[in-house]
Short mmCIF file of N, CA and C in Angstrom, two decimals:
data_model
loop_
_atom_site.label_atom_id
_atom_site.label_comp_id
_atom_site.label_asym_id
_atom_site.label_seq_id
_atom_site.Cartn_x
_atom_site.Cartn_y
_atom_site.Cartn_z
N MET A 279 69.10 102.46 177.86
CA MET A 279 67.85 102.84 178.48
C MET A 279 67.29 101.64 179.23
N THR A 280 66.90 101.84 180.47
CA THR A 280 66.32 100.78 181.28
C THR A 280 64.87 100.59 180.87
N GLN A 281 64.51 99.34 180.64
CA GLN A 281 63.13 99.02 180.25
C GLN A 281 62.27 99.03 181.51
N ASN A 282 61.33 99.95 181.60
CA ASN A 282 60.47 100.04 182.78
C ASN A 282 59.04 99.62 182.44
N PHE A 283 58.95 98.50 181.73
CA PHE A 283 57.66 97.92 181.38
C PHE A 283 57.86 96.43 181.15
N ASP A 284 56.76 95.70 181.18
CA ASP A 284 56.80 94.26 180.96
C ASP A 284 56.19 93.93 179.61
N LEU A 285 56.63 92.83 179.03
CA LEU A 285 56.04 92.32 177.80
C LEU A 285 55.34 91.01 178.13
N ILE A 286 54.05 90.95 177.80
CA ILE A 286 53.26 89.76 178.11
C ILE A 286 52.46 89.35 176.88
N ARG A 287 52.08 88.09 176.85
CA ARG A 287 51.17 87.60 175.82
C ARG A 287 49.75 87.88 176.29
N LEU A 288 48.89 88.28 175.38
CA LEU A 288 47.51 88.63 175.72
C LEU A 288 46.82 87.47 176.41
N THR A 289 46.17 87.80 177.52
CA THR A 289 45.33 86.86 178.27
C THR A 289 43.98 87.55 178.47
N PRO A 290 42.96 86.79 178.84
CA PRO A 290 41.66 87.42 179.10
C PRO A 290 41.74 88.54 180.13
N GLU A 291 42.65 88.42 181.09
CA GLU A 291 42.82 89.45 182.13
C GLU A 291 43.18 90.82 181.55
N HIS A 292 43.90 90.83 180.43
CA HIS A 292 44.36 92.10 179.85
C HIS A 292 43.60 92.48 178.58
N LEU A 293 42.50 91.80 178.32
CA LEU A 293 41.75 92.06 177.09
C LEU A 293 41.23 93.49 177.00
N ASP A 294 40.74 94.05 178.09
CA ASP A 294 40.22 95.42 178.06
C ASP A 294 41.32 96.43 177.74
N ALA A 295 42.49 96.26 178.35
CA ALA A 295 43.61 97.18 178.08
C ALA A 295 44.04 97.06 176.63
N ALA A 296 44.09 95.84 176.10
CA ALA A 296 44.48 95.64 174.71
C ALA A 296 43.44 96.23 173.76
N THR A 297 42.17 96.10 174.12
CA THR A 297 41.09 96.61 173.27
C THR A 297 41.20 98.11 173.09
N LYS A 298 41.49 98.82 174.15
CA LYS A 298 41.63 100.29 174.06
C LYS A 298 42.74 100.66 173.08
N LEU A 299 43.89 99.99 173.20
CA LEU A 299 45.01 100.28 172.29
C LEU A 299 44.68 99.87 170.86
N PHE A 300 44.03 98.73 170.70
CA PHE A 300 43.67 98.25 169.37
C PHE A 300 42.71 99.23 168.69
N ASP A 301 41.79 99.79 169.45
CA ASP A 301 40.87 100.79 168.90
C ASP A 301 41.63 102.05 168.49
N GLU A 302 42.59 102.49 169.31
CA GLU A 302 43.41 103.65 168.96
C GLU A 302 44.20 103.39 167.67
N TYR A 303 44.72 102.18 167.55
CA TYR A 303 45.46 101.77 166.35
C TYR A 303 44.58 101.88 165.10
N ARG A 304 43.36 101.38 165.20
CA ARG A 304 42.44 101.43 164.07
C ARG A 304 42.09 102.88 163.71
N ILE A 305 41.93 103.72 164.72
CA ILE A 305 41.65 105.14 164.48
C ILE A 305 42.84 105.78 163.77
N PHE A 306 44.06 105.40 164.15
CA PHE A 306 45.27 105.89 163.48
C PHE A 306 45.21 105.60 161.99
N TYR A 307 44.61 104.47 161.62
CA TYR A 307 44.47 104.09 160.21
C TYR A 307 43.10 104.48 159.65
N ASN A 308 42.54 105.57 160.20
CA ASN A 308 41.34 106.21 159.68
C ASN A 308 40.09 105.34 159.73
N GLN A 309 39.99 104.49 160.73
CA GLN A 309 38.78 103.70 160.95
C GLN A 309 37.97 104.34 162.07
N GLU A 310 36.68 104.10 162.06
CA GLU A 310 35.82 104.60 163.13
C GLU A 310 36.08 103.82 164.41
N SER A 311 36.01 104.51 165.53
CA SER A 311 36.13 103.85 166.82
C SER A 311 34.98 102.86 167.01
N ASP A 312 35.31 101.67 167.48
CA ASP A 312 34.30 100.65 167.75
C ASP A 312 34.88 99.67 168.77
N LEU A 313 34.80 100.07 170.04
CA LEU A 313 35.40 99.28 171.11
C LEU A 313 34.79 97.88 171.22
N ALA A 314 33.48 97.77 171.05
CA ALA A 314 32.84 96.45 171.16
C ALA A 314 33.33 95.51 170.08
N ARG A 315 33.39 96.00 168.87
CA ARG A 315 33.85 95.16 167.76
C ARG A 315 35.34 94.83 167.90
N ALA A 316 36.13 95.80 168.34
CA ALA A 316 37.56 95.57 168.55
C ALA A 316 37.78 94.50 169.61
N ARG A 317 37.02 94.56 170.70
CA ARG A 317 37.15 93.58 171.77
C ARG A 317 36.77 92.18 171.27
N THR A 318 35.68 92.10 170.53
CA THR A 318 35.25 90.82 169.98
C THR A 318 36.31 90.25 169.05
N PHE A 319 36.86 91.09 168.20
CA PHE A 319 37.89 90.64 167.26
C PHE A 319 39.09 90.06 168.01
N LEU A 320 39.60 90.80 168.98
CA LEU A 320 40.77 90.33 169.74
C LEU A 320 40.44 89.06 170.54
N ARG A 321 39.29 89.03 171.18
CA ARG A 321 38.90 87.86 171.96
C ARG A 321 38.81 86.63 171.06
N GLU A 322 38.21 86.77 169.88
CA GLU A 322 38.10 85.63 168.96
C GLU A 322 39.47 85.16 168.48
N ARG A 323 40.36 86.08 168.15
CA ARG A 323 41.71 85.66 167.73
C ARG A 323 42.39 84.87 168.84
N MET A 324 42.24 85.36 170.07
CA MET A 324 42.88 84.71 171.21
C MET A 324 42.25 83.34 171.47
N GLU A 325 40.92 83.28 171.53
CA GLU A 325 40.24 82.02 171.83
C GLU A 325 40.46 80.96 170.76
N ARG A 326 40.54 81.39 169.51
CA ARG A 326 40.72 80.45 168.41
C ARG A 326 42.19 80.15 168.13
N ASP A 327 43.07 80.81 168.88
CA ASP A 327 44.51 80.67 168.69
C ASP A 327 44.91 81.00 167.25
N GLU A 328 44.31 82.05 166.71
CA GLU A 328 44.57 82.47 165.33
C GLU A 328 45.65 83.53 165.22
N SER A 329 45.99 84.14 166.33
CA SER A 329 47.07 85.12 166.33
C SER A 329 47.73 85.11 167.70
N VAL A 330 48.87 85.78 167.76
CA VAL A 330 49.58 85.97 169.02
C VAL A 330 49.72 87.47 169.19
N LEU A 331 49.25 87.98 170.32
CA LEU A 331 49.33 89.40 170.59
C LEU A 331 50.15 89.60 171.85
N PHE A 332 51.19 90.42 171.72
CA PHE A 332 52.03 90.77 172.86
C PHE A 332 51.74 92.20 173.25
N LEU A 333 51.61 92.41 174.56
CA LEU A 333 51.35 93.73 175.13
C LEU A 333 52.55 94.20 175.91
N SER A 334 52.82 95.48 175.84
CA SER A 334 53.78 96.13 176.72
C SER A 334 52.97 96.78 177.83
N MET A 335 53.27 96.39 179.08
CA MET A 335 52.50 96.87 180.22
C MET A 335 53.40 97.60 181.22
N ASP A 336 52.92 98.73 181.69
CA ASP A 336 53.54 99.45 182.80
C ASP A 336 52.54 99.38 183.94
N GLY A 337 52.69 98.40 184.80
CA GLY A 337 51.67 98.15 185.83
C GLY A 337 50.40 97.66 185.16
N GLU A 338 49.32 98.39 185.33
CA GLU A 338 48.03 98.03 184.71
C GLU A 338 47.78 98.80 183.42
N THR A 339 48.74 99.62 183.00
CA THR A 339 48.58 100.45 181.81
C THR A 339 49.24 99.81 180.61
N ALA A 340 48.47 99.61 179.56
CA ALA A 340 49.01 99.08 178.31
C ALA A 340 49.66 100.21 177.52
N LEU A 341 50.90 99.99 177.13
CA LEU A 341 51.66 101.01 176.40
C LEU A 341 51.68 100.77 174.90
N GLY A 342 51.66 99.51 174.50
CA GLY A 342 51.74 99.18 173.08
C GLY A 342 51.47 97.70 172.88
N PHE A 343 51.33 97.32 171.63
CA PHE A 343 51.11 95.91 171.31
C PHE A 343 51.63 95.60 169.92
N THR A 344 51.85 94.32 169.69
CA THR A 344 52.10 93.81 168.36
C THR A 344 51.30 92.53 168.21
N GLN A 345 50.76 92.31 167.03
CA GLN A 345 49.97 91.12 166.76
C GLN A 345 50.56 90.37 165.58
N LEU A 346 50.78 89.08 165.78
CA LEU A 346 51.39 88.22 164.77
C LEU A 346 50.39 87.18 164.30
N TYR A 347 50.42 86.91 163.00
CA TYR A 347 49.59 85.86 162.41
C TYR A 347 50.51 84.84 161.74
N PRO A 348 50.18 83.56 161.86
CA PRO A 348 51.02 82.53 161.23
C PRO A 348 50.87 82.52 159.72
N LEU A 349 51.98 82.32 159.05
CA LEU A 349 52.02 82.17 157.59
C LEU A 349 52.89 80.97 157.26
N PHE A 350 52.78 80.54 156.01
CA PHE A 350 53.58 79.43 155.54
C PHE A 350 54.11 79.76 154.15
N SER A 351 55.34 79.38 153.89
CA SER A 351 55.96 79.61 152.60
C SER A 351 56.00 78.31 151.82
N SER A 352 55.34 78.30 150.68
CA SER A 352 55.38 77.12 149.82
C SER A 352 56.75 76.94 149.20
N VAL A 353 57.42 78.03 148.90
CA VAL A 353 58.73 77.95 148.26
C VAL A 353 59.77 77.37 149.21
N SER A 354 59.85 77.91 150.43
CA SER A 354 60.85 77.42 151.39
C SER A 354 60.35 76.22 152.20
N ILE A 355 59.08 75.93 152.09
CA ILE A 355 58.43 74.86 152.86
C ILE A 355 58.70 75.07 154.36
N GLU A 356 58.49 76.29 154.80
CA GLU A 356 58.74 76.68 156.19
C GLU A 356 57.61 77.58 156.68
N SER A 357 57.57 77.78 157.98
CA SER A 357 56.62 78.71 158.57
C SER A 357 57.28 80.06 158.81
N LEU A 358 56.47 81.09 158.86
CA LEU A 358 56.93 82.42 159.21
C LEU A 358 55.77 83.13 159.88
N TRP A 359 56.00 84.33 160.35
CA TRP A 359 54.97 85.11 161.03
C TRP A 359 54.77 86.44 160.32
N LEU A 360 53.53 86.83 160.18
CA LEU A 360 53.18 88.15 159.68
C LEU A 360 53.00 89.06 160.88
N LEU A 361 53.86 90.05 161.00
CA LEU A 361 53.71 91.06 162.03
C LEU A 361 52.72 92.08 161.46
N ASN A 362 51.46 91.83 161.71
CA ASN A 362 50.40 92.59 161.06
C ASN A 362 50.15 93.93 161.74
N ASP A 363 50.34 93.98 163.05
CA ASP A 363 50.00 95.18 163.80
C ASP A 363 51.11 95.52 164.78
N LEU A 364 51.45 96.78 164.84
CA LEU A 364 52.36 97.31 165.86
C LEU A 364 51.86 98.70 166.19
N TYR A 365 51.63 98.94 167.48
CA TYR A 365 51.13 100.25 167.88
C TYR A 365 51.66 100.57 169.27
N VAL A 366 52.07 101.82 169.43
CA VAL A 366 52.50 102.33 170.74
C VAL A 366 51.68 103.58 171.02
N ALA A 367 51.07 103.63 172.19
CA ALA A 367 50.27 104.78 172.59
C ALA A 367 51.11 106.05 172.50
N THR A 368 50.50 107.12 172.08
CA THR A 368 51.20 108.39 171.88
C THR A 368 52.04 108.78 173.09
N GLU A 369 51.47 108.66 174.28
CA GLU A 369 52.17 109.08 175.50
C GLU A 369 53.30 108.13 175.90
N ALA A 370 53.38 106.96 175.25
CA ALA A 370 54.43 106.00 175.58
C ALA A 370 55.56 105.97 174.55
N ARG A 371 55.47 106.79 173.54
CA ARG A 371 56.49 106.78 172.49
C ARG A 371 57.81 107.37 173.01
N LYS A 372 58.89 106.96 172.40
CA LYS A 372 60.25 107.37 172.77
C LYS A 372 60.71 106.71 174.07
N ARG A 373 60.06 105.61 174.45
CA ARG A 373 60.46 104.87 175.66
C ARG A 373 61.03 103.50 175.30
N GLY A 374 61.16 103.21 174.01
CA GLY A 374 61.69 101.92 173.60
C GLY A 374 60.65 100.82 173.51
N VAL A 375 59.37 101.18 173.61
CA VAL A 375 58.30 100.19 173.60
C VAL A 375 58.23 99.48 172.25
N GLY A 376 58.23 100.24 171.16
CA GLY A 376 58.15 99.65 169.82
C GLY A 376 59.31 98.71 169.55
N ALA A 377 60.52 99.15 169.87
CA ALA A 377 61.70 98.32 169.65
C ALA A 377 61.62 97.04 170.49
N ALA A 378 61.18 97.17 171.73
CA ALA A 378 61.07 96.00 172.60
C ALA A 378 60.05 95.01 172.07
N LEU A 379 58.93 95.51 171.57
CA LEU A 379 57.91 94.62 171.00
C LEU A 379 58.43 93.92 169.75
N LEU A 380 59.16 94.64 168.91
CA LEU A 380 59.72 94.03 167.70
C LEU A 380 60.76 92.96 168.05
N GLU A 381 61.58 93.24 169.03
CA GLU A 381 62.58 92.25 169.44
C GLU A 381 61.91 91.04 170.09
N HIS A 382 60.85 91.27 170.83
CA HIS A 382 60.10 90.16 171.44
C HIS A 382 59.47 89.30 170.34
N ALA A 383 58.95 89.93 169.31
CA ALA A 383 58.38 89.19 168.18
C ALA A 383 59.46 88.36 167.48
N ARG A 384 60.64 88.94 167.33
CA ARG A 384 61.77 88.22 166.71
C ARG A 384 62.12 86.98 167.54
N GLN A 385 62.22 87.16 168.84
CA GLN A 385 62.54 86.04 169.73
C GLN A 385 61.46 84.97 169.65
N PHE A 386 60.20 85.38 169.68
CA PHE A 386 59.10 84.42 169.59
C PHE A 386 59.15 83.65 168.27
N ALA A 387 59.41 84.34 167.17
CA ALA A 387 59.49 83.67 165.86
C ALA A 387 60.61 82.62 165.87
N ARG A 388 61.75 82.98 166.42
CA ARG A 388 62.85 82.00 166.52
C ARG A 388 62.45 80.79 167.36
N GLU A 389 61.83 81.06 168.50
CA GLU A 389 61.42 79.99 169.40
C GLU A 389 60.41 79.04 168.77
N THR A 390 59.61 79.55 167.85
CA THR A 390 58.59 78.71 167.20
C THR A 390 59.11 78.08 165.92
N GLY A 391 60.39 78.27 165.61
CA GLY A 391 61.00 77.64 164.45
C GLY A 391 60.69 78.30 163.12
N ALA A 392 60.20 79.52 163.16
CA ALA A 392 59.89 80.24 161.92
C ALA A 392 61.17 80.67 161.22
N VAL A 393 61.09 80.82 159.90
CA VAL A 393 62.25 81.27 159.13
C VAL A 393 62.33 82.78 159.03
N GLY A 394 61.27 83.46 159.45
CA GLY A 394 61.32 84.91 159.38
C GLY A 394 60.02 85.56 159.80
N LEU A 395 60.05 86.87 159.74
CA LEU A 395 58.90 87.72 160.01
C LEU A 395 58.70 88.62 158.79
N GLU A 396 57.46 88.96 158.51
CA GLU A 396 57.15 89.90 157.44
C GLU A 396 56.24 90.98 158.00
N LEU A 397 56.33 92.16 157.42
CA LEU A 397 55.41 93.24 157.76
C LEU A 397 55.31 94.19 156.60
N SER A 398 54.28 95.00 156.62
CA SER A 398 54.17 96.11 155.68
C SER A 398 53.70 97.32 156.47
N THR A 399 54.02 98.49 155.96
CA THR A 399 53.61 99.72 156.62
C THR A 399 53.30 100.76 155.56
N ALA A 400 52.62 101.79 155.97
CA ALA A 400 52.27 102.86 155.05
C ALA A 400 53.54 103.53 154.52
N ARG A 401 53.49 103.95 153.27
CA ARG A 401 54.66 104.58 152.65
C ARG A 401 55.08 105.86 153.36
N ASP A 402 54.13 106.52 154.03
CA ASP A 402 54.46 107.78 154.70
C ASP A 402 54.67 107.61 156.21
N ASN A 403 54.75 106.37 156.68
CA ASN A 403 54.99 106.13 158.10
C ASN A 403 56.51 106.07 158.33
N PHE A 404 57.14 107.21 158.21
CA PHE A 404 58.60 107.29 158.28
C PHE A 404 59.18 106.91 159.65
N PRO A 405 58.54 107.30 160.77
CA PRO A 405 59.10 106.86 162.06
C PRO A 405 59.15 105.33 162.18
N ALA A 406 58.10 104.65 161.74
CA ALA A 406 58.10 103.19 161.80
C ALA A 406 59.18 102.62 160.88
N GLN A 407 59.31 103.17 159.68
CA GLN A 407 60.31 102.68 158.74
C GLN A 407 61.71 102.81 159.33
N ARG A 408 61.99 103.94 159.98
CA ARG A 408 63.31 104.14 160.60
C ARG A 408 63.56 103.10 161.68
N LEU A 409 62.53 102.83 162.49
CA LEU A 409 62.68 101.85 163.55
C LEU A 409 62.94 100.47 162.98
N TYR A 410 62.16 100.06 161.98
CA TYR A 410 62.35 98.73 161.38
C TYR A 410 63.76 98.58 160.83
N GLU A 411 64.21 99.57 160.10
CA GLU A 411 65.52 99.49 159.47
C GLU A 411 66.64 99.52 160.53
N LYS A 412 66.44 100.28 161.59
CA LYS A 412 67.41 100.32 162.69
C LYS A 412 67.57 98.95 163.34
N LEU A 413 66.48 98.18 163.36
CA LEU A 413 66.50 96.86 163.99
C LEU A 413 66.81 95.73 163.01
N GLY A 414 67.22 96.08 161.79
CA GLY A 414 67.69 95.08 160.84
C GLY A 414 66.68 94.59 159.82
N TRP A 415 65.47 95.12 159.85
CA TRP A 415 64.48 94.75 158.84
C TRP A 415 64.91 95.32 157.49
N LYS A 416 64.67 94.58 156.43
CA LYS A 416 65.04 94.99 155.08
C LYS A 416 63.78 95.22 154.25
N ARG A 417 63.78 96.31 153.50
CA ARG A 417 62.67 96.59 152.59
C ARG A 417 62.81 95.71 151.36
N ASP A 418 61.74 95.04 151.01
CA ASP A 418 61.74 94.14 149.85
C ASP A 418 61.51 94.97 148.60
N GLU A 419 62.51 95.02 147.75
CA GLU A 419 62.40 95.77 146.49
C GLU A 419 62.04 94.85 145.32
N ASN A 420 61.89 93.54 145.60
CA ASN A 420 61.66 92.57 144.53
C ASN A 420 60.19 92.26 144.27
N PHE A 421 59.32 92.59 145.21
CA PHE A 421 57.92 92.22 145.07
C PHE A 421 57.02 93.43 145.27
N TYR A 422 55.90 93.42 144.60
CA TYR A 422 54.84 94.39 144.83
C TYR A 422 53.75 93.71 145.64
N ASN A 423 53.14 94.44 146.53
CA ASN A 423 51.99 93.93 147.27
C ASN A 423 50.72 94.34 146.56
N TYR A 424 49.81 93.41 146.43
CA TYR A 424 48.51 93.67 145.81
C TYR A 424 47.43 93.29 146.79
N SER A 425 46.26 93.89 146.64
CA SER A 425 45.11 93.49 147.45
C SER A 425 43.86 93.50 146.56
N LEU A 426 42.88 92.76 146.97
CA LEU A 426 41.62 92.66 146.25
C LEU A 426 40.50 92.83 147.25
N ASP A 427 39.78 93.94 147.17
CA ASP A 427 38.66 94.18 148.07
C ASP A 427 37.45 93.39 147.59
N LEU A 428 36.76 92.77 148.52
CA LEU A 428 35.57 91.98 148.18
C LEU A 428 34.34 92.58 148.80
#
């Protein structure tokens, strides 16, 4: 399949396009729409260099994004990246956007000297699980994830 879109790192020029997709992503995870807050969140991550967000663009239209956060492993004494967010607009699915974003994240992690990438997804997000496994991601059966709401 010929890739008919570009992959770019988020810049202020594309913040509005990214904000729309980020809001759709949050709605997918049962959050209320809040474009102003979503824009502020993304702008702050970008300005503070706290995350790396890659966008898939078809001209001026954003098709999907992935957002990575830096992590560090005390055991391996190495850096890695948390692939915290991956989203492809409904109308852009089945075009290879998700796979391209994942491969771009893999390349970026290698270029930055990271030892790996980590992600988690909902147990019932079967399309995402199939894509991850198709691209070589392995499900960790050795650890449980816990969270603490504050």
